[in-house]
Amino acid sequence: MATLRFQALKETLNRKPVEVEEKERRSELFGRNVFTESVMRQFLTKEAYQSVLEANATGKKIDRTIADHISTGMKEWAISKGATHYTHWFQPLTGTTAEKHDAFFETIGDGLAIEKFGGGQLVQQEPDASSFPHGGIRNTFEARGYTAWDPTSPAFIYGTTLCIPSVFVSYTGDALDYKTPLLRALQAVDQAATDVAKYFDKNVNKVQATLGWEQEYFLIDSALAASRPDIQLAGRTLLGHSPAKGQQLDDHYFGSIPSRVLAYMRDLEKECMLLGIPVKTRHNEVAPNQFELAPIFEEANLAVDHNSLLMDIMSRVAERHNFVVLFHEKPFAGINGSGKHNNWSLSTDTGVNLLGPGSTPMKNLQFLTFFINTIKAVHDNEELLRATIASASNDFRLGANEAPPAIISTFIGSQLTEVLDELEKVTDGKLSPAEKTELKLNVVGKIPEILLDNTDRNRTSSFAFTGNKFEFRAVGSTANCAEPMTALNSIVAKQLKDFKKEVDSLIKGKKMKKDDAIFNVLREYIKDSKNIRFEGDGYSEEWEKEAEKRGLSNNRNTPEALKALVSQKTIEMYNELGVMNKVEVEARHEIELEEYIMRVQIESRILGDIARNHVIPTAIRYQNILIKNVRGLKDIFGDGFQTHSREQLEIIKEISEHIEKINSGITDMIEARKKANKLEDAEEKAFAYCNEVKPFFNIIRYNCDKLELLIDDEIWPLTKYRELLFTR
Ligand code: ADP
Ligand code: MG
């Protein structure tokens, strides 16, 4: 009897929404558990406070004695809020966050104890971190890794622990985490963009990258999730026939939020408020039981931290509500997958969004400069961007007809396309006064009006311009945004540096006026980067063909996509910008390949187990029932039984055929795994898992799903798609 499944269903049907109290206004809760500037002013000495601000603004190092003052103030604040422990909170390359809690409590002899937290403990720690992935950076003899405080992201209290956002580096200073290269990339883009922004406004001294992510996820009742070994271990279903009704009716998108889910969201949002995560938007997504949460955008490093923290909180709050959050990019076949759009822009310390249209032609020349340089950067590095979003789980989503394709392209809308077409006609060399007026007033001057009604959004584009920001839509829902953000900010930094060089040389060498020089360089960029622009349907086959003609990459699987991570071009670019050295880049490549191998390996094992231990025995049991039935019919009808049991015999045969295919599929898959495991080289092994092991998933699944349709529902052991997606 399929007891676990039915128990889970019963439990789910009996659930009530968990009460969530909201006595205080959200604005009052906001940031209450964060060591914000105003809290610092209260708890720190003036000197200590100033030095944190300075570290934020200029990256200036914090003096060790001052660190002692800061740690004391931080400890006082944390204890006043009930914290008992502290931790360096960091993002190792496992994709989750890591923390090791230490108590403030310390004994001082004579049976006495105090609460202690020194500057040394704030600034640097040495967790026993030898089991985090390191891609060969740390040899065992120097297995030490250090976490170091990142003062640009404020400390916060979660539960009863003071969490200190930190970087994680090896003994040799090489990055072992997501945050370190991101911080370096943000610094690179700050410098390059500030230099270019000064063409337009001398007062600009700093440029920040901004990020607004949109987190999609599925919520499944915890009892139902526990009844499925694949959801429990792999975070997705490895088999399951699609339900009669899926998302065809589009009745879930923006529909009314179910009450249990709404209670969960309110609880979650409260937690987010306390931690200073400015969540703003919540809604149903396209698929049943799929939802989205989005905050107001923030400085990119902070936004990345907040997303990592959020994912952690989401799972914890879900426990209280008897839900499990599925972050997987494709938890259900045939149903929409989940992504994490990364909305990105650049903004100056003078309060200007560099990708926002301005009110004057000059401001719009600035807008066009950053806009076109971004497009050029994406054009020149599309394959790297694709590499940064590659993962075993995102492979199921990219190109799966409802998500962006594996091809990177930019959509900018018809009106901006017209503007670029006009600019392309700029004549070589100096512009005549008439040309300048024409350009400035009629082309560049029109932009604000244009963007006001730039509503023709194209959902099929992987990197779309949406009015005042670019939206990188191909990022997967499980991803740490740091990886794509490191790449994007780096390529834009490199591009802006090159742009500045070219413009300056035209000004100096050809004695061109600044505007002329800028127009001339931008014109060339528009021509050079045309191939990356695509306004049509990104899901269509025609686009695949067209993209191939244009020479754009279409790397459909992770091992293929990851190659660009270690190309000569990428290594040189990261090296030039000081974002990552060769060792760091190669280590990351290795880690991602390993991760891919492990994911496919684990799924392959789970699928083999479920198919052999759950599906086949159930199929045999049902077949036996049918055999008994046929025997009974023979008893009753004698030789005439054939006519009365034709259908039963047919089903008995069909079941045998499926069992045969499943069983031989598993045997062959295990063989393929054994062969793959013998390979030494990580890339070869990843390809073997991709091309030799993974194809069996479909064969096994197909036959299991057919059995699901044949076998008596009463004895089917696996909770069905309909039950997972529609029971609340
Ligand atoms: P959708 O893509 O679902 O239609 P929106 O386009 O409204 O939703 O997405 C808005 C997202 O873009 C929000 O998360 C918002 O914070 C973010 N965003 C808006 N302006 C910027 C900006 N200048 N930089 C980065 N993100 C931004
Ligand atoms: Mg979006």
Short mmCIF file of C-alpha atoms and ligand atoms in Angstrom, two decimals, residues 210-214 253 281 283 285 292 294-298 341 343-346 353 457 459 466 468-471 473, ligand 1:
data_model
loop_
_atom_site.label_atom_id
_atom_site.label_comp_id
_atom_site.label_asym_id
_atom_site.label_seq_id
_atom_site.Cartn_x
_atom_site.Cartn_y
_atom_site.Cartn_z
CA THR A 210 23.16 48.31 -8.64
CA LEU A 211 21.36 45.01 -8.59
CA GLY A 212 17.71 44.16 -8.17
CA TRP A 213 17.12 40.42 -8.30
CA GLU A 214 13.79 38.68 -8.66
CA TYR A 253 0.05 33.96 -12.90
CA THR A 281 6.93 42.64 -4.59
CA HIS A 283 3.13 37.39 -6.65
CA GLU A 285 4.24 32.95 -11.02
CA GLU A 292 8.22 35.32 -6.92
CA ALA A 294 11.61 40.90 -5.43
CA PRO A 295 13.19 43.69 -3.41
CA ILE A 296 13.98 47.29 -4.18
CA PHE A 297 17.38 47.31 -5.87
CA GLU A 298 20.53 47.97 -3.87
CA HIS A 341 16.39 37.89 -13.15
CA ASN A 343 18.31 43.81 -12.97
CA TRP A 344 21.50 45.77 -13.28
CA SER A 345 22.57 49.35 -13.70
CA LEU A 346 25.28 51.85 -12.74
CA ASN A 353 21.44 56.37 -13.04
CA ARG A 457 9.12 44.28 -23.37
CA ARG A 459 10.26 38.27 -22.36
CA THR A 466 14.06 47.62 -19.72
CA ASN A 468 16.59 52.32 -17.21
CA LYS A 469 18.47 49.07 -16.56
CA PHE A 470 19.49 45.83 -18.18
CA GLU A 471 17.85 42.65 -17.05
CA ARG A 473 17.17 36.92 -17.36
P1 ADP B 1 9.45 42.47 -13.95
O1 ADP B 1 10.75 42.26 -14.61
O2 ADP B 1 9.00 41.31 -13.12
O3 ADP B 1 8.41 43.05 -14.83
P2 ADP B 1 10.34 44.97 -13.03
O4 ADP B 1 10.87 45.27 -14.34
O5 ADP B 1 9.44 45.94 -12.34
O6 ADP B 1 9.66 43.59 -12.88
O7 ADP B 1 11.58 44.67 -12.15
C1 ADP B 1 11.92 45.55 -11.31
C2 ADP B 1 13.17 45.10 -10.66
O8 ADP B 1 14.23 45.88 -11.18
C3 ADP B 1 13.09 45.33 -9.19
O9 ADP B 1 13.68 44.30 -8.47
C4 ADP B 1 13.85 46.62 -9.05
O10 ADP B 1 14.41 46.73 -7.79
C5 ADP B 1 14.90 46.50 -10.13
N1 ADP B 1 15.45 47.80 -10.55
C6 ADP B 1 14.80 48.93 -10.85
N2 ADP B 1 15.69 49.93 -11.13
C7 ADP B 1 16.93 49.40 -11.03
C8 ADP B 1 18.27 49.89 -11.16
N3 ADP B 1 18.52 51.16 -11.49
N4 ADP B 1 19.29 49.04 -10.94
C9 ADP B 1 19.06 47.78 -10.61
N5 ADP B 1 17.84 47.25 -10.46
C10 ADP B 1 16.78 48.04 -10.66
#
